[in-house]
PDB file of C-alpha atoms in Angstrom:
ATOM      1  CA  MET A   1     157.715  66.525 232.322  1.00 45.00           C
ATOM      2  CA  THR A   2     157.960  65.855 228.609  1.00 44.00           C
ATOM      3  CA  ASN A   3     157.665  62.006 228.931  1.00 47.00           C
ATOM      4  CA  THR A   4     154.337  61.971 230.793  1.00 44.00           C
ATOM      5  CA  PRO A   5     152.201  63.358 227.988  1.00 48.00           C
ATOM      6  CA  VAL A   6     153.792  60.903 225.635  1.00 43.00           C
ATOM      7  CA  ARG A   7     152.850  57.930 227.841  1.00 45.00           C
ATOM      8  CA  GLU A   8     149.353  59.095 228.352  1.00 44.00           C
ATOM      9  CA  THR A   9     148.904  59.673 224.676  1.00 43.00           C
ATOM     10  CA  THR A  10     150.138  56.194 223.922  1.00 43.00           C
ATOM     11  CA  GLU A  11     147.819  54.626 226.451  1.00 44.00           C
ATOM     12  CA  ASP A  12     144.889  56.621 225.060  1.00 49.00           C
ATOM     13  CA  LEU A  13     145.707  55.463 221.543  1.00 44.00           C
ATOM     14  CA  SER A  14     146.051  51.890 222.723  1.00 44.00           C
ATOM     15  CA  PHE A  15     142.727  52.061 224.465  1.00 44.00           C
ATOM     16  CA  LEU A  16     141.129  53.674 221.422  1.00 44.00           C
ATOM     17  CA  ALA A  17     142.547  51.047 219.147  1.00 46.00           C
ATOM     18  CA  ALA A  18     141.221  48.239 221.308  1.00 44.00           C
ATOM     19  CA  THR A  19     137.831  49.889 221.526  1.00 46.00           C
ATOM     20  CA  SER A  20     137.694  50.318 217.750  1.00 49.00           C
ATOM     21  CA  VAL A  21     138.534  46.669 217.224  1.00 42.00           C
ATOM     22  CA  LEU A  22     135.819  45.572 219.666  1.00 41.00           C
ATOM     23  CA  GLU A  23     133.262  47.821 217.983  1.00 48.00           C
ATOM     24  CA  THR A  24     134.269  46.532 214.612  1.00 45.00           C
ATOM     25  CA  LEU A  25     133.988  42.940 215.776  1.00 41.00           C
ATOM     26  CA  ALA A  26     130.712  43.651 217.547  1.00 45.00           C
ATOM     27  CA  GLU A  27     129.286  45.403 214.499  1.00 52.00           C
ATOM     28  CA  GLY A  28     130.764  42.912 212.056  1.00 47.00           C
ATOM     29  CA  THR A  29     128.998  39.833 213.359  1.00 46.00           C
ATOM     30  CA  PRO A  30     125.434  40.867 212.479  1.00 51.00           C
ATOM     31  CA  ALA A  31     126.639  42.160 209.126  1.00 46.00           C
ATOM     32  CA  ASP A  32     128.261  38.809 208.285  1.00 49.00           C
ATOM     33  CA  GLU A  33     125.161  36.890 209.326  1.00 50.00           C
ATOM     34  CA  GLN A  34     122.957  39.211 207.302  1.00 49.00           C
ATOM     35  CA  ALA A  35     125.276  38.823 204.349  1.00 46.00           C
ATOM     36  CA  ALA A  36     125.231  35.053 204.773  1.00 47.00           C
ATOM     37  CA  ASN A  37     121.430  35.025 205.064  1.00 51.00           C
ATOM     38  CA  LEU A  38     121.117  37.246 202.041  1.00 50.00           C
ATOM     39  CA  SER A  39     123.448  35.018 200.095  1.00 54.00           C
ATOM     40  CA  GLU A  40     121.378  31.901 200.931  1.00 53.00           C
ATOM     41  CA  THR A  41     118.134  33.673 199.975  1.00 55.00           C
ATOM     42  CA  GLN A  42     119.562  34.770 196.687  1.00 59.00           C
ATOM     43  CA  VAL A  43     120.757  31.235 195.946  1.00 50.00           C
ATOM     44  CA  PHE A  44     117.306  29.796 196.750  1.00 52.00           C
ATOM     45  CA  GLU A  45     115.575  32.382 194.618  1.00 55.00           C
ATOM     46  CA  LYS A  46     117.975  31.692 191.774  1.00 56.00           C
ATOM     47  CA  LEU A  47     117.249  27.991 191.998  1.00 53.00           C
ATOM     48  CA  THR A  48     113.474  28.373 192.173  1.00 57.00           C
ATOM     49  CA  GLU A  49     112.846  31.272 189.832  1.00 57.00           C
ATOM     50  CA  PRO A  50     111.846  30.272 186.233  1.00 55.00           C
ATOM     51  CA  LYS A  51     114.699  30.196 183.848  1.00 55.00           C
ATOM     52  CA  THR A  52     114.508  32.842 181.198  1.00 55.00           C
ATOM     53  CA  PRO A  53     115.425  31.431 177.782  1.00 52.00           C
ATOM     54  CA  GLN A  54     118.501  32.859 176.312  1.00 55.00           C
ATOM     55  CA  PRO A  55     118.016  34.998 173.225  1.00 58.00           C
ATOM     56  CA  GLU A  56     119.796  32.422 171.058  1.00 62.00           C
ATOM     57  CA  LYS A  57     117.556  29.605 172.288  1.00 59.00           C
ATOM     58  CA  LYS A  58     114.469  31.692 171.641  1.00 59.00           C
ATOM     59  CA  GLU A  59     115.682  32.396 168.148  1.00 65.00           C
ATOM     60  CA  GLN A  60     116.370  28.697 167.537  1.00 63.00           C
ATOM     61  CA  GLU A  61     112.909  27.717 168.765  1.00 63.00           C
ATOM     62  CA  LYS A  62     111.348  30.406 166.590  1.00 63.00           C
ATOM     63  CA  THR A  63     113.330  29.178 163.605  1.00 67.00           C
ATOM     64  CA  LYS A  64     112.249  25.568 164.239  1.00 66.00           C
ATOM     65  CA  GLY A  65     108.629  26.710 164.567  1.00 66.00           C
ATOM     66  CA  ASP A  66     108.843  28.658 161.331  1.00 67.00           C
ATOM     67  CA  GLU A  67     110.411  25.680 159.566  1.00 67.00           C
ATOM     68  CA  SER A  68     107.676  23.368 160.863  1.00 70.00           C
ATOM     69  CA  ARG A  69     104.931  25.723 159.709  1.00 73.00           C
ATOM     70  CA  SER A  70     106.679  26.162 156.374  1.00 77.00           C
ATOM     71  CA  PHE A  71     106.913  22.369 155.938  1.00 72.00           C
ATOM     72  CA  ARG A  72     103.214  21.889 156.723  1.00 80.00           C
ATOM     73  CA  SER A  73     102.297  24.700 154.348  1.00 82.00           C
ATOM     74  CA  SER A  74     104.502  23.239 151.621  1.00 85.00           C
ATOM     75  CA  ALA A  75     103.062  19.742 152.095  1.00 85.00           C
ATOM     76  CA  LEU A  76      99.498  21.079 151.929  1.00 86.00           C
ATOM     77  CA  ARG A  77     100.355  23.039 148.810  1.00 87.00           C
ATOM     78  CA  GLU A  78     101.809  19.919 147.173  1.00 88.00           C
ATOM     79  CA  VAL A  79      98.670  17.926 148.010  1.00 89.00           C
ATOM     80  CA  LEU A  80      96.418  20.642 146.602  1.00 88.00           C
ATOM     81  CA  LEU A  81      98.529  20.877 143.452  1.00 89.00           C
ATOM     82  CA  PHE A  82      98.373  17.081 143.049  1.00 89.00           C
ATOM     83  CA  PHE A  83      94.567  17.044 143.233  1.00 90.00           C
ATOM     84  CA  ARG A  84      94.385  20.024 140.903  1.00 90.00           C
ATOM     85  CA  ASP A  85      96.565  18.272 138.325  1.00 90.00           C
ATOM     86  CA  LEU A  86      94.572  15.056 138.780  1.00 90.00           C
ATOM     87  CA  ALA A  87      91.297  16.913 138.176  1.00 93.00           C
ATOM     88  CA  VAL A  88      92.732  18.566 135.060  1.00 92.00           C
ATOM     89  CA  CYS A  89      93.950  15.201 133.730  1.00 91.00           C
ATOM     90  CA  LEU A  90      90.598  13.526 134.372  1.00 89.00           C
ATOM     91  CA  ALA A  91      88.761  16.408 132.690  1.00 90.00           C
ATOM     92  CA  ALA A  92      91.108  16.163 129.699  1.00 88.00           C
ATOM     93  CA  VAL A  93      90.584  12.391 129.450  1.00 85.00           C
ATOM     94  CA  LEU A  94      86.792  12.714 129.674  1.00 85.00           C
ATOM     95  CA  LEU A  95      86.801  15.491 127.086  1.00 83.00           C
ATOM     96  CA  THR A  96      88.981  13.424 124.761  1.00 86.00           C
ATOM     97  CA  VAL A  97      87.067  10.125 124.973  1.00 81.00           C
ATOM     98  CA  ASN A  98      83.659  11.818 124.681  1.00 83.00           C
ATOM     99  CA  PHE A  99      84.347  14.379 121.949  1.00 86.00           C
ATOM    100  CA  ILE A 100      87.658  13.697 120.175  1.00 92.00           C
ATOM    101  CA  LEU A 101      89.031  10.141 120.265  1.00 93.00           C
ATOM    102  CA  ARG A 102      87.561   6.881 121.468  1.00 92.00           C
ATOM    103  CA  PRO A 103      89.767   3.992 122.644  1.00 94.00           C
ATOM    104  CA  ILE A 104      88.918   0.714 120.909  1.00 95.00           C
ATOM    105  CA  GLN A 105      90.007  -2.905 120.918  1.00 95.00           C
ATOM    106  CA  VAL A 106      89.244  -5.155 118.006  1.00 96.00           C
ATOM    107  CA  LYS A 107      87.578  -8.411 119.024  1.00 94.00           C
ATOM    108  CA  GLY A 108      87.198 -11.234 116.590  1.00 95.00           C
ATOM    109  CA  SER A 109      88.314 -11.728 112.999  1.00 96.00           C
ATOM    110  CA  SER A 110      85.508 -10.039 111.063  1.00 97.00           C
ATOM    111  CA  MET A 111      87.886  -7.310 109.785  1.00 97.00           C
ATOM    112  CA  TYR A 112      90.873  -9.604 109.135  1.00 97.00           C
ATOM    113  CA  PRO A 113      93.360  -9.067 107.571  1.00 95.00           C
ATOM    114  CA  THR A 114      92.788  -5.298 107.725  1.00 96.00           C
ATOM    115  CA  LEU A 115      92.445  -5.368 111.520  1.00 97.00           C
ATOM    116  CA  THR A 116      93.629  -8.285 113.614  1.00 96.00           C
ATOM    117  CA  ASN A 117      92.000  -9.708 116.702  1.00 96.00           C
ATOM    118  CA  GLY A 118      93.156  -7.888 119.855  1.00 96.00           C
ATOM    119  CA  ALA A 119      94.435  -4.808 118.016  1.00 97.00           C
ATOM    120  CA  VAL A 120      94.287  -1.645 120.126  1.00 97.00           C
ATOM    121  CA  GLY A 121      93.847   1.906 118.889  1.00 96.00           C
ATOM    122  CA  VAL A 122      91.577   4.940 118.792  1.00 96.00           C
ATOM    123  CA  SER A 123      88.624   5.961 116.663  1.00 97.00           C
ATOM    124  CA  ASN A 124      87.642   9.429 115.440  1.00 95.00           C
ATOM    125  CA  LEU A 125      84.701  11.010 117.260  1.00 94.00           C
ATOM    126  CA  LEU A 126      85.296  14.589 116.184  1.00 92.00           C
ATOM    127  CA  GLY A 127      85.635  13.786 112.494  1.00 90.00           C
ATOM    128  CA  TYR A 128      82.456  11.722 112.568  1.00 92.00           C
ATOM    129  CA  ARG A 129      80.464  14.575 114.104  1.00 89.00           C
ATOM    130  CA  MET A 130      81.926  17.164 111.723  1.00 92.00           C
ATOM    131  CA  ASP A 131      82.126  15.286 108.409  1.00 92.00           C
ATOM    132  CA  GLY A 132      79.702  12.393 108.765  1.00 94.00           C
ATOM    133  CA  ILE A 133      80.320   9.000 107.126  1.00 96.00           C
ATOM    134  CA  SER A 134      81.682   8.310 103.666  1.00 96.00           C
ATOM    135  CA  ARG A 135      81.606   5.082 101.697  1.00 97.00           C
ATOM    136  CA  PHE A 136      84.239   2.556 102.799  1.00 97.00           C
ATOM    137  CA  ASP A 137      84.848   4.283 106.130  1.00 97.00           C
ATOM    138  CA  ILE A 138      85.545   1.883 108.982  1.00 97.00           C
ATOM    139  CA  VAL A 139      82.940   2.586 111.643  1.00 97.00           C
ATOM    140  CA  ILE A 140      82.322   1.660 115.286  1.00 97.00           C
ATOM    141  CA  ILE A 141      78.766   0.496 115.887  1.00 98.00           C
ATOM    142  CA  TYR A 142      77.141   0.145 119.297  1.00 96.00           C
ATOM    143  CA  MET A 143      74.588  -2.641 119.677  1.00 95.00           C
ATOM    144  CA  GLU A 144      72.537  -1.530 122.649  1.00 94.00           C
ATOM    145  CA  ASP A 145      70.500  -4.710 122.978  1.00 93.00           C
ATOM    146  CA  LYS A 146      73.717  -6.745 123.123  1.00 92.00           C
ATOM    147  CA  ASN A 147      75.775  -4.078 124.917  1.00 94.00           C
ATOM    148  CA  GLU A 148      78.691  -4.585 122.558  1.00 94.00           C
ATOM    149  CA  TYR A 149      80.628  -2.684 119.901  1.00 96.00           C
ATOM    150  CA  LEU A 150      81.185  -3.842 116.323  1.00 97.00           C
ATOM    151  CA  VAL A 151      83.944  -2.751 113.944  1.00 97.00           C
ATOM    152  CA  LYS A 152      82.731  -2.826 110.323  1.00 98.00           C
ATOM    153  CA  ARG A 153      83.151  -1.042 107.006  1.00 98.00           C
ATOM    154  CA  CYS A 154      80.403   1.163 105.587  1.00 98.00           C
ATOM    155  CA  ILE A 155      79.412   0.024 102.082  1.00 98.00           C
ATOM    156  CA  GLY A 156      75.929   1.409 101.447  1.00 98.00           C
ATOM    157  CA  LEU A 157      74.833   4.995 102.235  1.00 98.00           C
ATOM    158  CA  PRO A 158      71.347   6.376 103.068  1.00 98.00           C
ATOM    159  CA  GLY A 159      68.840   6.139 100.223  1.00 97.00           C
ATOM    160  CA  GLU A 160      70.851   3.603  98.215  1.00 98.00           C
ATOM    161  CA  THR A 161      69.854   0.112  97.157  1.00 98.00           C
ATOM    162  CA  ILE A 162      72.534  -2.535  97.689  1.00 98.00           C
ATOM    163  CA  HIS A 163      72.744  -6.204  96.783  1.00 98.00           C
ATOM    164  CA  ALA A 164      75.395  -8.822  95.945  1.00 97.00           C
ATOM    165  CA  ALA A 165      75.553 -11.419  93.175  1.00 95.00           C
ATOM    166  CA  ASP A 166      78.385 -13.755  92.183  1.00 92.00           C
ATOM    167  CA  GLY A 167      80.702 -12.205  94.753  1.00 89.00           C
ATOM    168  CA  ILE A 168      80.163  -8.669  93.416  1.00 94.00           C
ATOM    169  CA  VAL A 169      78.485  -5.873  95.379  1.00 97.00           C
ATOM    170  CA  TYR A 170      76.068  -3.646  93.458  1.00 98.00           C
ATOM    171  CA  ILE A 171      74.831  -0.235  94.570  1.00 98.00           C
ATOM    172  CA  ASN A 172      71.877   1.163  92.654  1.00 98.00           C
ATOM    173  CA  GLY A 173      72.584  -1.500  90.032  1.00 97.00           C
ATOM    174  CA  GLU A 174      76.247  -0.542  89.545  1.00 97.00           C
ATOM    175  CA  PRO A 175      79.129  -2.819  90.592  1.00 97.00           C
ATOM    176  CA  VAL A 176      81.388  -1.461  93.301  1.00 96.00           C
ATOM    177  CA  ASP A 177      85.150  -1.873  93.211  1.00 95.00           C
ATOM    178  CA  GLN A 178      86.291  -2.919  96.703  1.00 94.00           C
ATOM    179  CA  GLU A 179      90.031  -2.226  96.531  1.00 93.00           C
ATOM    180  CA  PHE A 180      90.392  -2.427 100.313  1.00 94.00           C
ATOM    181  CA  LEU A 181      89.822  -6.215 100.236  1.00 94.00           C
ATOM    182  CA  ASN A 182      92.910  -8.428 100.405  1.00 94.00           C
ATOM    183  CA  THR A 183      92.821 -10.296  97.089  1.00 91.00           C
ATOM    184  CA  GLU A 184      95.276 -13.003  98.140  1.00 93.00           C
ATOM    185  CA  TYR A 185      93.249 -13.738 101.245  1.00 94.00           C
ATOM    186  CA  ALA A 186      89.968 -13.712  99.304  1.00 93.00           C
ATOM    187  CA  GLU A 187      91.308 -16.220  96.768  1.00 91.00           C
ATOM    188  CA  THR A 188      91.886 -18.775  99.493  1.00 92.00           C
ATOM    189  CA  PHE A 189      88.088 -19.279  99.622  1.00 91.00           C
ATOM    190  CA  ASP A 190      87.857 -20.651  96.068  1.00 85.00           C
ATOM    191  CA  GLY A 191      85.567 -17.958  94.710  1.00 76.00           C
ATOM    192  CA  VAL A 192      82.998 -18.043  97.499  1.00 86.00           C
ATOM    193  CA  PHE A 193      84.438 -15.209  99.564  1.00 93.00           C
ATOM    194  CA  MET A 194      80.998 -13.583  99.763  1.00 93.00           C
ATOM    195  CA  GLY A 195      77.578 -15.061  99.184  1.00 92.00           C
ATOM    196  CA  ASP A 196      74.725 -13.354  97.355  1.00 95.00           C
ATOM    197  CA  PHE A 197      72.081 -11.312  99.158  1.00 96.00           C
ATOM    198  CA  GLU A 198      68.864  -9.709  97.979  1.00 97.00           C
ATOM    199  CA  PRO A 199      68.552  -5.957  97.304  1.00 97.00           C
ATOM    200  CA  VAL A 200      68.144  -3.778 100.392  1.00 98.00           C
ATOM    201  CA  THR A 201      66.982  -0.153 100.110  1.00 98.00           C
ATOM    202  CA  LEU A 202      68.345   2.009 102.895  1.00 98.00           C
ATOM    203  CA  GLY A 203      66.397   4.650 104.769  1.00 97.00           C
ATOM    204  CA  GLU A 204      67.475   8.286 105.100  1.00 95.00           C
ATOM    205  CA  ASP A 205      69.564   7.554 108.204  1.00 96.00           C
ATOM    206  CA  GLU A 206      70.579   3.950 107.529  1.00 98.00           C
ATOM    207  CA  TYR A 207      73.929   2.436 106.538  1.00 98.00           C
ATOM    208  CA  PHE A 208      74.804  -1.007 105.184  1.00 98.00           C
ATOM    209  CA  CYS A 209      78.028  -2.207 106.845  1.00 98.00           C
ATOM    210  CA  MET A 210      80.052  -5.391 106.387  1.00 98.00           C
ATOM    211  CA  GLY A 211      83.307  -6.820 107.689  1.00 97.00           C
ATOM    212  CA  ASP A 212      86.302  -7.153 105.367  1.00 97.00           C
ATOM    213  CA  ASN A 213      86.496 -10.846 106.229  1.00 97.00           C
ATOM    214  CA  ARG A 214      83.153 -11.592 104.548  1.00 96.00           C
ATOM    215  CA  PRO A 215      82.946 -15.348 105.309  1.00 95.00           C
ATOM    216  CA  HIS A 216      83.459 -14.691 109.031  1.00 95.00           C
ATOM    217  CA  SER A 217      81.548 -11.474 109.671  1.00 97.00           C
ATOM    218  CA  THR A 218      78.140 -10.996 111.244  1.00 96.00           C
ATOM    219  CA  ASP A 219      77.001  -7.636 109.870  1.00 97.00           C
ATOM    220  CA  SER A 220      74.165  -5.919 107.964  1.00 98.00           C
ATOM    221  CA  ARG A 221      73.600  -9.163 106.018  1.00 97.00           C
ATOM    222  CA  TYR A 222      72.465 -10.604 109.361  1.00 96.00           C
ATOM    223  CA  TYR A 223      71.376  -7.617 111.497  1.00 96.00           C
ATOM    224  CA  GLY A 224      70.053  -5.476 108.649  1.00 97.00           C
ATOM    225  CA  PRO A 225      70.991  -1.815 108.114  1.00 98.00           C
ATOM    226  CA  PHE A 226      72.454   0.148 111.025  1.00 98.00           C
ATOM    227  CA  SER A 227      70.850   3.462 111.912  1.00 97.00           C
ATOM    228  CA  LYS A 228      72.956   6.601 112.232  1.00 95.00           C
ATOM    229  CA  ASP A 229      72.479   6.815 115.995  1.00 95.00           C
ATOM    230  CA  MET A 230      74.030   3.347 116.368  1.00 97.00           C
ATOM    231  CA  ILE A 231      77.308   4.541 114.823  1.00 97.00           C
ATOM    232  CA  VAL A 232      79.445   6.235 117.478  1.00 95.00           C
ATOM    233  CA  SER A 233      82.665   7.014 115.579  1.00 96.00           C
ATOM    234  CA  LYS A 234      84.559   6.356 112.376  1.00 96.00           C
ATOM    235  CA  GLY A 235      88.106   5.522 111.336  1.00 96.00           C
ATOM    236  CA  VAL A 236      90.696   3.561 113.275  1.00 96.00           C
ATOM    237  CA  PHE A 237      94.244   4.442 114.245  1.00 96.00           C
ATOM    238  CA  ILE A 238      95.967   1.249 115.364  1.00 97.00           C
ATOM    239  CA  LEU A 239      98.609   1.650 118.047  1.00 96.00           C
ATOM    240  CA  PHE A 240      99.296  -2.015 118.768  1.00 95.00           C
ATOM    241  CA  PRO A 241     100.433  -4.426 117.409  1.00 94.00           C
ATOM    242  CA  PHE A 242     103.154  -2.420 115.692  1.00 92.00           C
ATOM    243  CA  SER A 243     102.794  -4.505 112.556  1.00 91.00           C
ATOM    244  CA  GLY A 244      99.384  -2.870 112.038  1.00 91.00           C
ATOM    245  CA  PHE A 245     100.395   0.579 113.291  1.00 94.00           C
ATOM    246  CA  GLY A 246      98.744   3.402 111.346  1.00 94.00           C
ATOM    247  CA  VAL A 247      95.465   4.848 110.129  1.00 94.00           C
ATOM    248  CA  HIS A 248      92.737   2.721 108.539  1.00 92.00           C
ATOM    249  CA  THR A 249      90.403   5.391 107.131  1.00 92.00           C
ATOM    250  CA  TRP A 250      89.869   8.502 109.252  1.00 87.00           C
TER     251      TRP A 250
END
């Protein structure tokens, strides 16, 4: 009597175990397929969905963009600074050549040996406007009808009467000592360094100017007196050649 219940219980358990396995298998199949389908869908979505940049990549792109903008801004600033400096330089040059110093180049031998042909330097605009012209100043004269500049020395001043006789210059009847002339050079002309010319009385704004190289200078002896508005500057500072470097009246 005791063995029967045991057998029945074992059979029931065996049957239950088999049934559980079948149910598990039966239930498991749709679950596996669903899981497989879900897995394929997820893979497809992962492949097709837009890739979100990683934070580091975003930061790198932002940094590159900032650097590019910074470079463009820096380049523009450099260009603007260049044009600003150029404008300042041009303004300074224009101010200098119109109101302070005037570049000059000596052409010809009319002022030899004081100034040699081709000598380069500057002339004094500011001093001329402030102090006017004194006797023996070297002056720059503009000949408008010829569109050329002359470099001469002022000998006679407004209101004076000037003439020359026997190689001597007289102003208001008094001989003038011309220490600026090169005596050794003048003596090479055998006493005829300068010819005579008749008395000339200057107007209130007229100047009588001659070159230091009297035999080879076309000046007031030929053109007549120069008016004040024809004289643009006075004095010469020679920069080149170095043998003539320095100030020749100022």
